[in-house]
mmCIF file of C-alpha atoms in Angstrom:
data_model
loop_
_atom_site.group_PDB
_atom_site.id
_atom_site.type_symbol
_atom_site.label_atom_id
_atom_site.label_comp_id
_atom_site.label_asym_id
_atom_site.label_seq_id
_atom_site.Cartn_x
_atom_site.Cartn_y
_atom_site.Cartn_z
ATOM 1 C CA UNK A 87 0.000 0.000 0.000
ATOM 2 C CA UNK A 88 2.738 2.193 1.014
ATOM 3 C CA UNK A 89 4.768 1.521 -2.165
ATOM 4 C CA UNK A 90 1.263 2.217 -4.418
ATOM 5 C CA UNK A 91 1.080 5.714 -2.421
ATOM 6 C CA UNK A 92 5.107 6.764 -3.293
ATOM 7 C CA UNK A 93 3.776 5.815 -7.237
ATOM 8 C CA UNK A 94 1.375 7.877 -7.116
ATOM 9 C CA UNK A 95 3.282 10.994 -5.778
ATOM 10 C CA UNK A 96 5.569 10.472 -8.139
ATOM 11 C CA UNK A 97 3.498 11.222 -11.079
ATOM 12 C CA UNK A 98 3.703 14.937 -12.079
ATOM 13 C CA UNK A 99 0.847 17.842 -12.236
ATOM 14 C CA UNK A 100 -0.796 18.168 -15.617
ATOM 15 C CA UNK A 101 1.146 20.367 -18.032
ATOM 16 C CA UNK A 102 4.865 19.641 -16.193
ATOM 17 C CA UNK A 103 7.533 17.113 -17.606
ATOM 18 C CA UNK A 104 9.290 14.308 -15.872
ATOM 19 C CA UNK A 105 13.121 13.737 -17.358
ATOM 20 C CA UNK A 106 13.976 10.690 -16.075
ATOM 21 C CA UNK A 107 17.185 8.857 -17.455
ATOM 22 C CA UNK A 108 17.320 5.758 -16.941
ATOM 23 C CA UNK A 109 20.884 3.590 -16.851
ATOM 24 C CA UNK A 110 20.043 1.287 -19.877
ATOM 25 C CA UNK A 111 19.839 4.326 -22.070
ATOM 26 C CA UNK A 112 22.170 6.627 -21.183
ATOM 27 C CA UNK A 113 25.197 3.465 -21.241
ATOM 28 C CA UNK A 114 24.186 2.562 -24.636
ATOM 29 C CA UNK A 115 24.002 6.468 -26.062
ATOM 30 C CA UNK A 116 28.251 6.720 -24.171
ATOM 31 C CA UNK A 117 28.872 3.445 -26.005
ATOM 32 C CA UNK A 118 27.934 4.542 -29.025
ATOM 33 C CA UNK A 119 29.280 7.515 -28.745
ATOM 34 C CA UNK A 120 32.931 6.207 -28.348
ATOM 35 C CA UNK A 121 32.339 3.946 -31.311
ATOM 36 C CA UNK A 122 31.445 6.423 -33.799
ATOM 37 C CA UNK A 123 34.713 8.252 -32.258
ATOM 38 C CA UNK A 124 36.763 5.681 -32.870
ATOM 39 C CA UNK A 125 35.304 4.567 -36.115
ATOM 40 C CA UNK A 126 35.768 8.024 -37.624
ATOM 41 C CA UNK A 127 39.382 8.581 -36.174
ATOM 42 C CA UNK A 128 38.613 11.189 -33.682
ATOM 43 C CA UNK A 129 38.840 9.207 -30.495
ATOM 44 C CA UNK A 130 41.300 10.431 -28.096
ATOM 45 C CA UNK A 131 44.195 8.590 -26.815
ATOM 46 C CA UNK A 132 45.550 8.899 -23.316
ATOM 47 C CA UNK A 133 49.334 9.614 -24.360
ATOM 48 C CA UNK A 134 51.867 9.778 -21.964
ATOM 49 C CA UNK A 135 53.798 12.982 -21.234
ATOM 50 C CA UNK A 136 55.656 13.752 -24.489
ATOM 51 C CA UNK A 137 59.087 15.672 -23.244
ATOM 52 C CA UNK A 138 59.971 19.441 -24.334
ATOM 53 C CA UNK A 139 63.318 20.755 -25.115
ATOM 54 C CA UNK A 140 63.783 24.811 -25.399
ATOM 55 C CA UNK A 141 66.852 25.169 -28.000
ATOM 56 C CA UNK A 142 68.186 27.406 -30.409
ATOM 57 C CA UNK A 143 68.396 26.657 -34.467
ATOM 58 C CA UNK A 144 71.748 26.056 -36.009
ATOM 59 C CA UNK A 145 70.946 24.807 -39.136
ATOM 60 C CA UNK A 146 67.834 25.079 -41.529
ATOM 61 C CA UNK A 147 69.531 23.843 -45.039
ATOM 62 C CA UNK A 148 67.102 21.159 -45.320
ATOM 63 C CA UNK A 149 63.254 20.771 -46.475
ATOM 64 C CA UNK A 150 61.105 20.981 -43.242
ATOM 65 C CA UNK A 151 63.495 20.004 -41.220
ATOM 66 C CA UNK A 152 65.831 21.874 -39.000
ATOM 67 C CA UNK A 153 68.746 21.689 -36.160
ATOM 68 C CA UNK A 154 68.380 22.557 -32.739
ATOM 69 C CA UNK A 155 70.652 23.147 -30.092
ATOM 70 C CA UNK A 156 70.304 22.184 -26.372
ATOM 71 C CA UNK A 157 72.079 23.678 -23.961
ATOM 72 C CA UNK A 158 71.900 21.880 -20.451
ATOM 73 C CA UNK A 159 74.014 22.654 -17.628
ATOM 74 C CA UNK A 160 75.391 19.541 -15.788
ATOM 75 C CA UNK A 161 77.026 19.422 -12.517
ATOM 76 C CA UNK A 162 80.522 17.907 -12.124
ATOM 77 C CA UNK A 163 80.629 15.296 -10.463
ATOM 78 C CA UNK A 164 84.580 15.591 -9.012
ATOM 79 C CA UNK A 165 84.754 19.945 -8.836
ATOM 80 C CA UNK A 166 81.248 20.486 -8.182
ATOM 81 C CA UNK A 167 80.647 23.166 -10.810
ATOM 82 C CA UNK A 168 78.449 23.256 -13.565
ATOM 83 C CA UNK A 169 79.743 22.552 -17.051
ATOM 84 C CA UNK A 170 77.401 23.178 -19.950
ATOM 85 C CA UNK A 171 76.169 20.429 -22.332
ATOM 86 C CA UNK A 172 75.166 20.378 -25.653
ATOM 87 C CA UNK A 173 72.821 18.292 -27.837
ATOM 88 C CA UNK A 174 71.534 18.625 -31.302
ATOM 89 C CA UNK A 175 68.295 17.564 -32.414
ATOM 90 C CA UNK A 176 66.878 17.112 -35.922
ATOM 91 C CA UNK A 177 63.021 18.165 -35.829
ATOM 92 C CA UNK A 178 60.338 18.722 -38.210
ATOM 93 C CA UNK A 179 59.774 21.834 -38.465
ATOM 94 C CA UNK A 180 56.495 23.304 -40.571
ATOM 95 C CA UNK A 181 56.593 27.181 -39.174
ATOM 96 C CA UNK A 182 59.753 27.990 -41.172
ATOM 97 C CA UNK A 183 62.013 29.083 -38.546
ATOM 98 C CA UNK A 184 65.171 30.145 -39.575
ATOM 99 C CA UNK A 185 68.672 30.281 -38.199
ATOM 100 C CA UNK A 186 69.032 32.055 -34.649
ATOM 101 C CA UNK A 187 65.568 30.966 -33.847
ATOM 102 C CA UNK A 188 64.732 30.165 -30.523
ATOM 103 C CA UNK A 189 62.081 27.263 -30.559
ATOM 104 C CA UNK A 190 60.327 25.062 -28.281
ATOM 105 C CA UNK A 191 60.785 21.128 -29.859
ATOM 106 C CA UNK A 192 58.510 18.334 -28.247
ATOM 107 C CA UNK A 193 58.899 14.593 -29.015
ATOM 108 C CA UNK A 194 57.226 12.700 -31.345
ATOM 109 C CA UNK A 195 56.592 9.811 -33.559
ATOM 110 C CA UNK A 196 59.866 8.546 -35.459
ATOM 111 C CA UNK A 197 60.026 10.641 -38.966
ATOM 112 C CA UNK A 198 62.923 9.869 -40.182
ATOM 113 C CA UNK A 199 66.454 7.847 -39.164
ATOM 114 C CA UNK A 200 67.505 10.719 -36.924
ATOM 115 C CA UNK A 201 64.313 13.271 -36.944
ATOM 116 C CA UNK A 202 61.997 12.529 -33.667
ATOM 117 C CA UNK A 203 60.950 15.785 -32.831
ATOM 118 C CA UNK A 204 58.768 18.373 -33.847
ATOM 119 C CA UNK A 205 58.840 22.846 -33.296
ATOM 120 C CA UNK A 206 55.952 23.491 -31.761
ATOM 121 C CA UNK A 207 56.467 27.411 -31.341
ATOM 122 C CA UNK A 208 59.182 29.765 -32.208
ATOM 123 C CA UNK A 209 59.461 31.118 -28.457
ATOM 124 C CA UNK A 210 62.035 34.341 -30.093
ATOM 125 C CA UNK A 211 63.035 34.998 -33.557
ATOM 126 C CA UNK A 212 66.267 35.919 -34.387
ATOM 127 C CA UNK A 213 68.051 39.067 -33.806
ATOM 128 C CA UNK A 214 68.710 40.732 -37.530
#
């Protein structure tokens, strides 16, 4: 009796709208969702953090594709001082930076034998 009562009260006053989602439906709308995302490409994959390197451009002779130069400092391990480190990275670059640049690089999917990174912004272009 007490459970016919709580139906009851649930029904609404003429003229208003009950939205009431119920678990089956809403499930099968997310799954379907997410396979029309994947299915058309656009699904979004949980990457994991892709390193960034800040450098400066030393070379730009080839097609797309330009040096960068790292500078790290490194602390010596017998004198205790810092000594400064350098590495050179091939990246992909499609902004056309140009020599001088200072660029921000991030990693990246293989391109090329030695090319696995990428310019993501020129951070400071070069002093003329």
């Amino acid at each position: 009796m007490a459970e016919e009562n709580q139906e009851e009260s649930n029904v609404d006053a003429p003229g208003e709208t009950s939205e009431v989602a119920t678990d089956d439906n809403s499930d099968s709308s997310a799954n379907d969702a997410s396979a029309s995302a994947s299915a058309a490409g656009g699904a979004e994959v949980k990457r994991a953090h892709r390193s960034q390197k800040v450098g400066v451009i030393t070379s730009d002779k080839m097609q797309k594709t330009v040096v960068v130069r790292v500078d790290r400092l490194v602390r010596h391990t017998k004198y205790r001082r810092y000594v400064r480190r350098t590495s050179k990275f091939m990246a992909h670059d499609e902004l056309g930076s140009t020599v001088g640049d200072k660029v921000r690089i991030v990693e990246t999917r293989p391109m090329s034998a030695r090319k696995r990174w990428r310019v993501i912004e020129i951070v400071q272009k070069a002093a003329k």
